[in-house]
XYZ file of C-alpha atoms in Angstrom:
532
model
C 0.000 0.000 0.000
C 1.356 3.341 -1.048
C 1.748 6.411 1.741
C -1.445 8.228 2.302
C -0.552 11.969 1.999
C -3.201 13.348 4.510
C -2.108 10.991 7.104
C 1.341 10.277 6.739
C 3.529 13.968 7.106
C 6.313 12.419 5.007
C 4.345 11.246 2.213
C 2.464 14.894 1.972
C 5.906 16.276 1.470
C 6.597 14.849 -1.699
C 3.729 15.752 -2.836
C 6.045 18.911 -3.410
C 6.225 20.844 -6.570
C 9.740 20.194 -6.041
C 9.371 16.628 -5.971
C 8.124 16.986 -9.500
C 11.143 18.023 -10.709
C 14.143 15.231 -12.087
C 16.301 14.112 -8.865
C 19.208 16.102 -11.254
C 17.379 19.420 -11.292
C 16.792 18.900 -7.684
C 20.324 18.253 -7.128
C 21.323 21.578 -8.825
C 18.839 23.645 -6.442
C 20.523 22.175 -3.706
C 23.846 23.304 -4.692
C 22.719 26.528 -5.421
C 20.635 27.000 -2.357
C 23.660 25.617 0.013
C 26.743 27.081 -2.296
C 29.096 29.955 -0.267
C 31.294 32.193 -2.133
C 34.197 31.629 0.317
C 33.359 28.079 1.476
C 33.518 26.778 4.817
C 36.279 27.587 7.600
C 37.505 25.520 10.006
C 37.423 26.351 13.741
C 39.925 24.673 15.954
C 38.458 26.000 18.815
C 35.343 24.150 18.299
C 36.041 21.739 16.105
C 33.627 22.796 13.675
C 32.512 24.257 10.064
C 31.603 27.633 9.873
C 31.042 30.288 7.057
C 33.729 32.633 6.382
C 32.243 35.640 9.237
C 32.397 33.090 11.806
C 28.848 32.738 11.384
C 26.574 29.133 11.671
C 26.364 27.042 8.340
C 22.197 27.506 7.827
C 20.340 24.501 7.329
C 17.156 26.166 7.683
C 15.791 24.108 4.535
C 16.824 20.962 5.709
C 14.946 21.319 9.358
C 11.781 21.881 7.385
C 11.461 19.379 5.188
C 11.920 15.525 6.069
C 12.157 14.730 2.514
C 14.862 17.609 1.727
C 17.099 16.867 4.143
C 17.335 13.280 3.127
C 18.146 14.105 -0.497
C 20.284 17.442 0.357
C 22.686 15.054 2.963
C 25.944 16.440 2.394
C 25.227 19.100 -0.717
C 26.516 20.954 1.118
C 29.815 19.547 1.646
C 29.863 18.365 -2.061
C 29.374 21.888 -3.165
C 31.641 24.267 -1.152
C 35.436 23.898 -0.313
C 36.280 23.626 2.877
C 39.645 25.669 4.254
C 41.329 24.493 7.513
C 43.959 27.065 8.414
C 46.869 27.095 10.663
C 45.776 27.396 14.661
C 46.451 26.692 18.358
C 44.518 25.232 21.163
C 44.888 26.688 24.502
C 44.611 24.900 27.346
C 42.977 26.084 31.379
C 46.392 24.497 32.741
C 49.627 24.548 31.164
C 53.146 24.286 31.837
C 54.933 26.302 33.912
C 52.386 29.447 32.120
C 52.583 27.581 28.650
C 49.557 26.895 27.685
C 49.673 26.373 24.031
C 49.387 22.698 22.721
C 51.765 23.183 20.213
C 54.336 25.110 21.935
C 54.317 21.899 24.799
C 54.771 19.702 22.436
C 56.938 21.165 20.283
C 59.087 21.779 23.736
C 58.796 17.997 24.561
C 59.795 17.214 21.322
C 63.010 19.299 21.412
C 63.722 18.080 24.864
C 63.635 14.663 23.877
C 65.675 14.862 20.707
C 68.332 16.686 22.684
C 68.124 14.090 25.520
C 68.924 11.343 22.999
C 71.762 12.973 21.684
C 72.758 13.238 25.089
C 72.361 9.360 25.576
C 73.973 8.884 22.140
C 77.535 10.632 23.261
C 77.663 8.710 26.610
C 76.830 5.428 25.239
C 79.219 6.330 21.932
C 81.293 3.187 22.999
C 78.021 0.832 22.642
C 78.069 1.885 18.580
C 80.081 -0.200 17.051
C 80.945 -0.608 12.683
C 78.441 -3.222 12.898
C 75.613 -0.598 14.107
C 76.870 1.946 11.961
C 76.321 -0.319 8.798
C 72.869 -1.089 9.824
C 72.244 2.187 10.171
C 72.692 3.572 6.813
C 71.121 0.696 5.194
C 68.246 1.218 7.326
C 68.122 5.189 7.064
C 70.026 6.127 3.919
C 71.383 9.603 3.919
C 69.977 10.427 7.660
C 72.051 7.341 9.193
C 75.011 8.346 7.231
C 74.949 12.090 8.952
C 75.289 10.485 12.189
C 77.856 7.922 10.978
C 79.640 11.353 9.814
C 78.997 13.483 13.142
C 80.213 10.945 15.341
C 83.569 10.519 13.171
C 84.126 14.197 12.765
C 84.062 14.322 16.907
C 86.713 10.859 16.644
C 88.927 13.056 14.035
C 88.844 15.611 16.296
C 87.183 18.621 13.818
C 84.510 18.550 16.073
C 84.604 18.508 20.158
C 81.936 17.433 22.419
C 82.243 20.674 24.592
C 81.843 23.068 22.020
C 80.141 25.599 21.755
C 78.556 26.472 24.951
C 79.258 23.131 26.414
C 76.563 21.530 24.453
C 78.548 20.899 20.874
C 77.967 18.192 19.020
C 74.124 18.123 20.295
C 73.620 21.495 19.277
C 75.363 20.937 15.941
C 73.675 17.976 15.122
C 69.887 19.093 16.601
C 70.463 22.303 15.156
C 72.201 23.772 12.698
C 72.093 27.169 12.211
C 68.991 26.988 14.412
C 67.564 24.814 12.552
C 65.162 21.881 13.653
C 65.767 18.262 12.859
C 63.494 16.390 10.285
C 62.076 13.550 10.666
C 63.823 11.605 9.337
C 67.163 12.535 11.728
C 64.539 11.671 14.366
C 64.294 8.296 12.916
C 67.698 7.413 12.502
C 68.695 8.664 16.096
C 65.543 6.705 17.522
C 66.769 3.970 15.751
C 70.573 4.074 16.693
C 69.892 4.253 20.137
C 67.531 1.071 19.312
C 70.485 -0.532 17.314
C 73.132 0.223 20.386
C 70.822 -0.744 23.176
C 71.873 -4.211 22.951
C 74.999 -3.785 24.128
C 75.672 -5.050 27.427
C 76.656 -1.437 28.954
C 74.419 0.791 27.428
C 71.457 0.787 29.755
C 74.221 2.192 32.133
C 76.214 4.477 29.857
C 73.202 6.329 28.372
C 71.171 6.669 31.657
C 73.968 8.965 32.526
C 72.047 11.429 30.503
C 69.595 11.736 33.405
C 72.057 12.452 35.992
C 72.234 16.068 36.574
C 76.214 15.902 38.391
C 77.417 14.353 35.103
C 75.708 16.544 33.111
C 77.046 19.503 35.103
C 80.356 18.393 33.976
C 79.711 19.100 30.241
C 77.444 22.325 31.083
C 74.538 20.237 30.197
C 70.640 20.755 31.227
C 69.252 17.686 32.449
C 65.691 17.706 31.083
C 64.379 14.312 32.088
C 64.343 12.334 35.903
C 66.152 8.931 35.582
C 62.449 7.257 35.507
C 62.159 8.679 32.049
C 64.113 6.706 30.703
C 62.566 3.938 28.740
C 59.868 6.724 27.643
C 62.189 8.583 26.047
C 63.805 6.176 24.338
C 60.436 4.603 22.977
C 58.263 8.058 22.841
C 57.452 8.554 18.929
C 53.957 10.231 17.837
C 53.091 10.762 14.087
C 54.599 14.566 13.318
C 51.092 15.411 12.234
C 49.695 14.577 15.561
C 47.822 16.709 17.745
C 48.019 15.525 21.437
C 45.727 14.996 24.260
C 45.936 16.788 27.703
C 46.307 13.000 28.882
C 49.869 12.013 26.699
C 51.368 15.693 27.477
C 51.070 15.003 30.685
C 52.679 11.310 30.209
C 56.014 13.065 29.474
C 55.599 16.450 31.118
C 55.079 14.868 34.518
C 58.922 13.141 34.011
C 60.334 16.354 33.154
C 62.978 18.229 35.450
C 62.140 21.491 36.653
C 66.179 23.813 36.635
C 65.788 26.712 35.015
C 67.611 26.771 31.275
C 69.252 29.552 28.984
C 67.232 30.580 26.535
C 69.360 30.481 23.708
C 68.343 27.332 22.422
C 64.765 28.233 23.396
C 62.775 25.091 21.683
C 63.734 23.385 24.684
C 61.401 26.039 26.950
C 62.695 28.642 28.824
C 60.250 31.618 29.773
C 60.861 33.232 25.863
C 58.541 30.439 25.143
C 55.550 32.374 26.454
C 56.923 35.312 23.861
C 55.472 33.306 21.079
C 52.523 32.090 19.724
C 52.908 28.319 18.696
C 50.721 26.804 15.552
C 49.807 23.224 14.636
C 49.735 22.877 10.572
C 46.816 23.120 8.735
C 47.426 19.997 7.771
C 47.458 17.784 11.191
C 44.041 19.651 11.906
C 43.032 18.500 8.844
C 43.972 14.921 9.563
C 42.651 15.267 13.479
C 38.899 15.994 11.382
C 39.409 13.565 9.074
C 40.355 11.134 11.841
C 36.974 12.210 13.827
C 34.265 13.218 11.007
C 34.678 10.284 8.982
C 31.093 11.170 7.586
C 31.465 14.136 6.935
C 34.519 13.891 5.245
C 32.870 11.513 2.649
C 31.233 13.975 0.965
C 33.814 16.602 0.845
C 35.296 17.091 -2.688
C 37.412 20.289 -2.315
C 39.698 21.487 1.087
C 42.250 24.126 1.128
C 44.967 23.677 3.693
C 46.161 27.403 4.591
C 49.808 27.087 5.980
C 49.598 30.799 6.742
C 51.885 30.291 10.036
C 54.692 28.253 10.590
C 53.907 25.028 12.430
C 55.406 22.552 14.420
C 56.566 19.433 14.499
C 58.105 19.522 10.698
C 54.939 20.804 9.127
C 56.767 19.968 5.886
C 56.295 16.077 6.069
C 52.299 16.177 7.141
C 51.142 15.423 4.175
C 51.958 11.746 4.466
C 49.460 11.773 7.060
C 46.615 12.509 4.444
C 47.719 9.355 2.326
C 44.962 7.058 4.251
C 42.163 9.147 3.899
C 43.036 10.337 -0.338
C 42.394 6.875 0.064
C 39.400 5.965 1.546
C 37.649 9.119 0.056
C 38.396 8.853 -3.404
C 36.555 12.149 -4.485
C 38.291 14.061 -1.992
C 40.793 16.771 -3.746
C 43.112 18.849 -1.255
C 45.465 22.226 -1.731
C 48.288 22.803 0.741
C 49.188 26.514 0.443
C 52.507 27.413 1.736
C 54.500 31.264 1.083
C 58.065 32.002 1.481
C 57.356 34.496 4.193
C 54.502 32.712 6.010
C 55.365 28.736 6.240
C 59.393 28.601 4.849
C 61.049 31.181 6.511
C 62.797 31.522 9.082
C 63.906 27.874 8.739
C 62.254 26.168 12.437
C 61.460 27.678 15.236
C 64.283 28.643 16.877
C 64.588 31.518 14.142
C 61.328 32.721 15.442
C 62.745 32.439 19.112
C 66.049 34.546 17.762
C 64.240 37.665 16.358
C 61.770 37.665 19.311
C 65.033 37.828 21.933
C 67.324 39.682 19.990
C 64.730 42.438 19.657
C 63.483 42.687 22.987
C 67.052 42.260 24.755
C 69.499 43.502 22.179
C 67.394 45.634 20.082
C 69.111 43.626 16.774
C 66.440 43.840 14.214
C 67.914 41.943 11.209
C 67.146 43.383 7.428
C 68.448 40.270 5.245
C 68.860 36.808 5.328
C 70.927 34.321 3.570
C 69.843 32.657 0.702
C 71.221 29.132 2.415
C 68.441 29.348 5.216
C 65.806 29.363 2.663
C 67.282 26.950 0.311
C 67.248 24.669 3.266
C 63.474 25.124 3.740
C 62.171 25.017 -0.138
C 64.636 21.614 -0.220
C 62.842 20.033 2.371
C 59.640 21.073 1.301
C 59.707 19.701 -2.064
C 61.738 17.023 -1.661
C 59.590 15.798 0.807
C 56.514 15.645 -1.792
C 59.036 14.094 -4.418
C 59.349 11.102 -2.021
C 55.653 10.620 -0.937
C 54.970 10.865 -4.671
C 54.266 7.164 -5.047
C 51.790 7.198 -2.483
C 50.149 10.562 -2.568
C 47.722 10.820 -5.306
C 48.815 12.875 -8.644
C 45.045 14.236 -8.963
C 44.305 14.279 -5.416
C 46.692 16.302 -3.734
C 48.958 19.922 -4.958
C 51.500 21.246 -3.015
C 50.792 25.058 -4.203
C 53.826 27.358 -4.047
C 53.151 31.231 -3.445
C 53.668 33.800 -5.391
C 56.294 35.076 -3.095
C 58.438 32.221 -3.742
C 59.190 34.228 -7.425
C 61.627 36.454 -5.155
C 64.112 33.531 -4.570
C 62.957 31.001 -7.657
C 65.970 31.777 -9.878
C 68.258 31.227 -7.220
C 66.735 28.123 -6.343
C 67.015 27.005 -10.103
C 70.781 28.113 -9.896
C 71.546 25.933 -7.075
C 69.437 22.751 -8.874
C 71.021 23.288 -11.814
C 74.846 23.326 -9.944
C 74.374 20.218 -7.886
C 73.337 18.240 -10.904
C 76.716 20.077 -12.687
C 78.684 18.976 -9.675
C 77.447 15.116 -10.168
C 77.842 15.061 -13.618
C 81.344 16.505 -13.306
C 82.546 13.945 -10.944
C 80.600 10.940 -12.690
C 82.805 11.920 -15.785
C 85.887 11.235 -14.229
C 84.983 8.179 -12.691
C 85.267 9.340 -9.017
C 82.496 9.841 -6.292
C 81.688 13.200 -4.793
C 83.062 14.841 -2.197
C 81.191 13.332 0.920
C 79.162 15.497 3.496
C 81.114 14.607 6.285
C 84.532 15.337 5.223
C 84.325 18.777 4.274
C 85.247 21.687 6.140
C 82.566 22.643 6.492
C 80.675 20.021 7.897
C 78.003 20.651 10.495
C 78.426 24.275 10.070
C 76.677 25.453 7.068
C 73.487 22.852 5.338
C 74.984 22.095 2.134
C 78.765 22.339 2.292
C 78.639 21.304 -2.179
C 76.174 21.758 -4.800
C 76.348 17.459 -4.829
C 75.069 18.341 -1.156
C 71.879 19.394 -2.123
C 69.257 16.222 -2.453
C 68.841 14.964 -5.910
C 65.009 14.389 -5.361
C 65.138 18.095 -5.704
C 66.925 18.626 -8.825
C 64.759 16.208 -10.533
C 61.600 18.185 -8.896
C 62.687 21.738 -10.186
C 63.396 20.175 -13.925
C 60.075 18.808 -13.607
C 58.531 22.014 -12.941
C 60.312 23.542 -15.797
C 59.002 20.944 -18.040
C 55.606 21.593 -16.687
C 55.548 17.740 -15.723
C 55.098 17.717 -12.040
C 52.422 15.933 -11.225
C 52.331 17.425 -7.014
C 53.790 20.892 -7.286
C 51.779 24.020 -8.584
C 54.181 26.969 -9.121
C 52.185 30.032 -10.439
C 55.268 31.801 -11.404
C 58.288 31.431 -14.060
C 60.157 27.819 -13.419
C 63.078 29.139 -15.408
C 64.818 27.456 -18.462
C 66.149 23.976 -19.173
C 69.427 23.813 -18.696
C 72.378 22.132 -20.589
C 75.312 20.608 -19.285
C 77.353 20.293 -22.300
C 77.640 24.488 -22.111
C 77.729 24.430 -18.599
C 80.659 21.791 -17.872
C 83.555 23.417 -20.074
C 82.843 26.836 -18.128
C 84.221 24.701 -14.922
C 87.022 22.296 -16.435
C 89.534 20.625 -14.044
C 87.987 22.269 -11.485
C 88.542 21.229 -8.334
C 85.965 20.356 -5.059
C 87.549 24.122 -3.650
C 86.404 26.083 -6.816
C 82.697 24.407 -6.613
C 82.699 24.956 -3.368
C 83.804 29.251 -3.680
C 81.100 28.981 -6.850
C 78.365 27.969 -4.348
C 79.540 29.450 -1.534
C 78.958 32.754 -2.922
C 75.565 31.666 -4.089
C 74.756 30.704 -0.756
C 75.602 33.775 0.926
C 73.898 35.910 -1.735
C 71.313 38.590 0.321
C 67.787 38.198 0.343
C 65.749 41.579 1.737
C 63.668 40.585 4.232
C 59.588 41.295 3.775
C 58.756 45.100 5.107
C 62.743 46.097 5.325
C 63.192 44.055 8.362
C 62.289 40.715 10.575
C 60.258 42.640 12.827
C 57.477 42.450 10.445
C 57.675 38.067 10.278
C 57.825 37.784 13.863
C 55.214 40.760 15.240
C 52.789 37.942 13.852
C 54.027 35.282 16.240
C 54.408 37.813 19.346
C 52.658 37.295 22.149
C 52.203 40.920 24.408
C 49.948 39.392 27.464
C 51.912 38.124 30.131
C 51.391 34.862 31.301
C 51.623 33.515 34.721
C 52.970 30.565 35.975
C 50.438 28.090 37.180
């Protein structure tokens, strides 16, 4: 028996003009009726959609009509993107007056990096050839830096105590104030892992929870000795956004003696100077994650990396492999700029402009084009190797506009470290190695050959308008050829490619506004926070 209209609600609805109409025609009013010129923002704060005014999506249709809102489920998701942006959750309670997420764990992150490099200097005598040769098979280029660090302190270029007492940790966690990637975080993780089955290391590397032994080297002791095994073990996804709960896990292990703020990542009270971000991308991934519904019927987000982020925003994107996945008609834009997600490379650069202005009054006016190199490597290269999972039509890494300022030095230095290979491929030899250079450990790329392959190839792709991931808007520059550019450098030697790139390294790059006051006033926070 069919519905009776006068007694069944539901039934009487389709007796609708609109229900007249073909389910495609329908389909478009729904679109048209739900459709907002600037999408739908998310709110991290809430953990919901809203229009681009903060104001409620309205659904007004679809609370009036049974019928409607069974056909218009999700139009509205189908029909406008969806932009998660950059943002911070702030907590009642923090630590020691921090109460941003990110800056705690991007603190307990740096402490914990630092603390294994600790563990990995006293227990140096558990790492044997053996470990090192697992090591780089396991970790490629990231085990051989350490296979390289810990033979440049052997040879003597490089002591333990330097620099400030903290040396090679500071050297190795961060050059040039720059933070480790992930994939250093592996490869330490998993040296320590390789080395712990040595008879003496449980006792050798535990010394880096003793706070008299670390006095000796002018060494903080972040951790109590009951810390140990966490810190050894502790490794979230980079894209994660933690709980109250597993901050706590770690904070509540944590020392409390006071620390010099230079290397301010690991928390000192500069850390309530700045505001802290999570990527666009890991809130992203936390929806995704939660709103598996509503997720299936989005079709278009835009990930807005308008801050920097922590936790090396710059490898999130594996994160959204899974769900390209699952949701196959999902399409997703990261935006990152030059200005507002590259530079200054990590966040200790942030942490140097805030100090140096308020306690020196340095405001700097340039930068070196080596500190961005170091960030546009990373962030394409990092894209070139998820390219086998991430989906070609499912996911653009879109460059800025701003990038144009530094793009023809960036093609220079592509084009030079491909020279450099070809060069020394020619004459049958290998090239110069990282670790044996002068200038190891002080500057990112000593050599062009430095400089990852993965981004060569990327930036020729981009020429040739074949990348399949990157969206430049700007001018990629021209092909290059070898055969002209080889004879310009014959029987050179690794010191003349090295003055060559040198020079491009240092060359000046104006900073946005005429100074770095401008980047940072955006990360400055002017309330002061108590301690709680």
């Amino acid at each position: 028996m069919s519905p009776n209209p006068r007694t069944d609600p539901y039934a009487a609805q389709l007796q609708s003009p609109l229900f007249r109409l073909p389910r495609e025609l329908r389909d478009e009013i729904y679109a048209h009726y739900t459709f907002e010129e600037n999408g739908y923002f998310h709110q991290i704060d809430t953990g919901k959609l809203y229009l681009a005014d903060r104001q409620p999506i309205d659904l007004r249709l679809m609370y009036t009509c049974r019928a409607v809102a069974a056909e218009m489920k999700g139009a509205a998701l189908r029909t406008n993107t969806v932009t998660f942006q950059t943002g911070d959750i702030e907590d009642e309670l923090g630590y020691y007056g921090l109460r941003s997420r990110a800056g705690r764990y991007n603190m307990l992150q740096a402490r914990v990096t630092t603390t294994r490099l600790q563990m990995l200097i006293y227990a140096a005598p558990c790492v044997t050839p053996q470990v090192l040769q697992s090591l780089v098979i396991t970790c490629g280029e990231s085990g051989q830096y350490f296979v390289d660090a810990l033979k440049a302190v052997q040879d003597g270029r490089r002591r333990v105590d330097y620099m400030d007492g903290t040396g090679l940790i500071c050297e190795l966690a961060m050059v040039g104030g720059i933070d480790f990637s992930v994939e250093h975080r592996q490869a330490l993780k998993h040296l320590l892992e390789l080395a712990s089955v040595h008879a003496d290391f449980d006792r050798l590397a535990s010394l880096a929870f003793d706070r008299t032994t670390n006095n000796t080297r002018a060494w903080s002791t972040f951790f109590l000795h009951d810390a140990f095994k966490s810190v050894l073990t502790w490794q979230p996804c980079a894209w994660a956004i933690p709980t109250i709960t597993e901050l706590l896990s770690l904070e509540n292990l944590l020392t409390e003696e006071p620390l010099n703020h230079i290397y301010g990542s690991c928390f000192s009270e500069d850390n309530n100077m700045c505001k802290w971000f999570f990527s666009a991308t890991a809130i992203a991934i936390s929806f995704f994650s939660q709103h598996p519904s509503e997720t299936f019927h989005m079709r278009n987000v835009i990930l807005e990396e308008v801050f920097k982020s922590v936790s090396n925003p710059e490898h999130h994107a594996r994160g959204l492999i899974p769900h390209l996945g699952a949701y196959k008609g999902l399409r997703i834009e990261r935006h990152v700029g030059l200005w507002t997600t590259l530079y200054p490379p990590g966040w200790n650069g942030i942490l140097y402009h805030l100090i140096a202005e308020k306690e020196e009054g340095l405001i700097q006016t340039a930068t070196r084009f080596e500190d961005i190199l170091f960030s546009l490597v990373q962030w394409i290269t990092e894209v070139r190797d998820a390219e086998s999972s991430l989906l070609a039509k499912s996911f653009t890494l879109a460059l800025g506009h701003d990038i144009s300022e530094i793009w023809s030095l960036a093609h220079e230095a592509a084009m030079l470290g491909e020279a450099m290979h070809e060069y020394y491929n020619q004459r049958g030899v290998g090239t110069p190695s990282h670790g044996t250079h002068v200038d190891f450990q002080r500057v990112l790329f000593p050599l062009p050959c430095h400089v990852p392959r993965q981004f060569t190839y990327s930036v020729k792709a981009m020429i040739g308008g074949s990348s399949r991931l990157i969206r430049f808007n700007g001018f990629a520059g021209d092909r290059w050829d070898l055969s002209q550019i080889l004879p310009q450098r014959a029987y050179w030697s690794a010191s003349d490619w090295h003055m060559e790139w040198k020079a491009l390294m240092e060359r000046k790059i104006a900073l946005p506004g005429g100074s770095a006051h401008a980047l940072v006033e955006r990360y400055k926070i002017t309330r002061v926070v108590e301690d709680l």
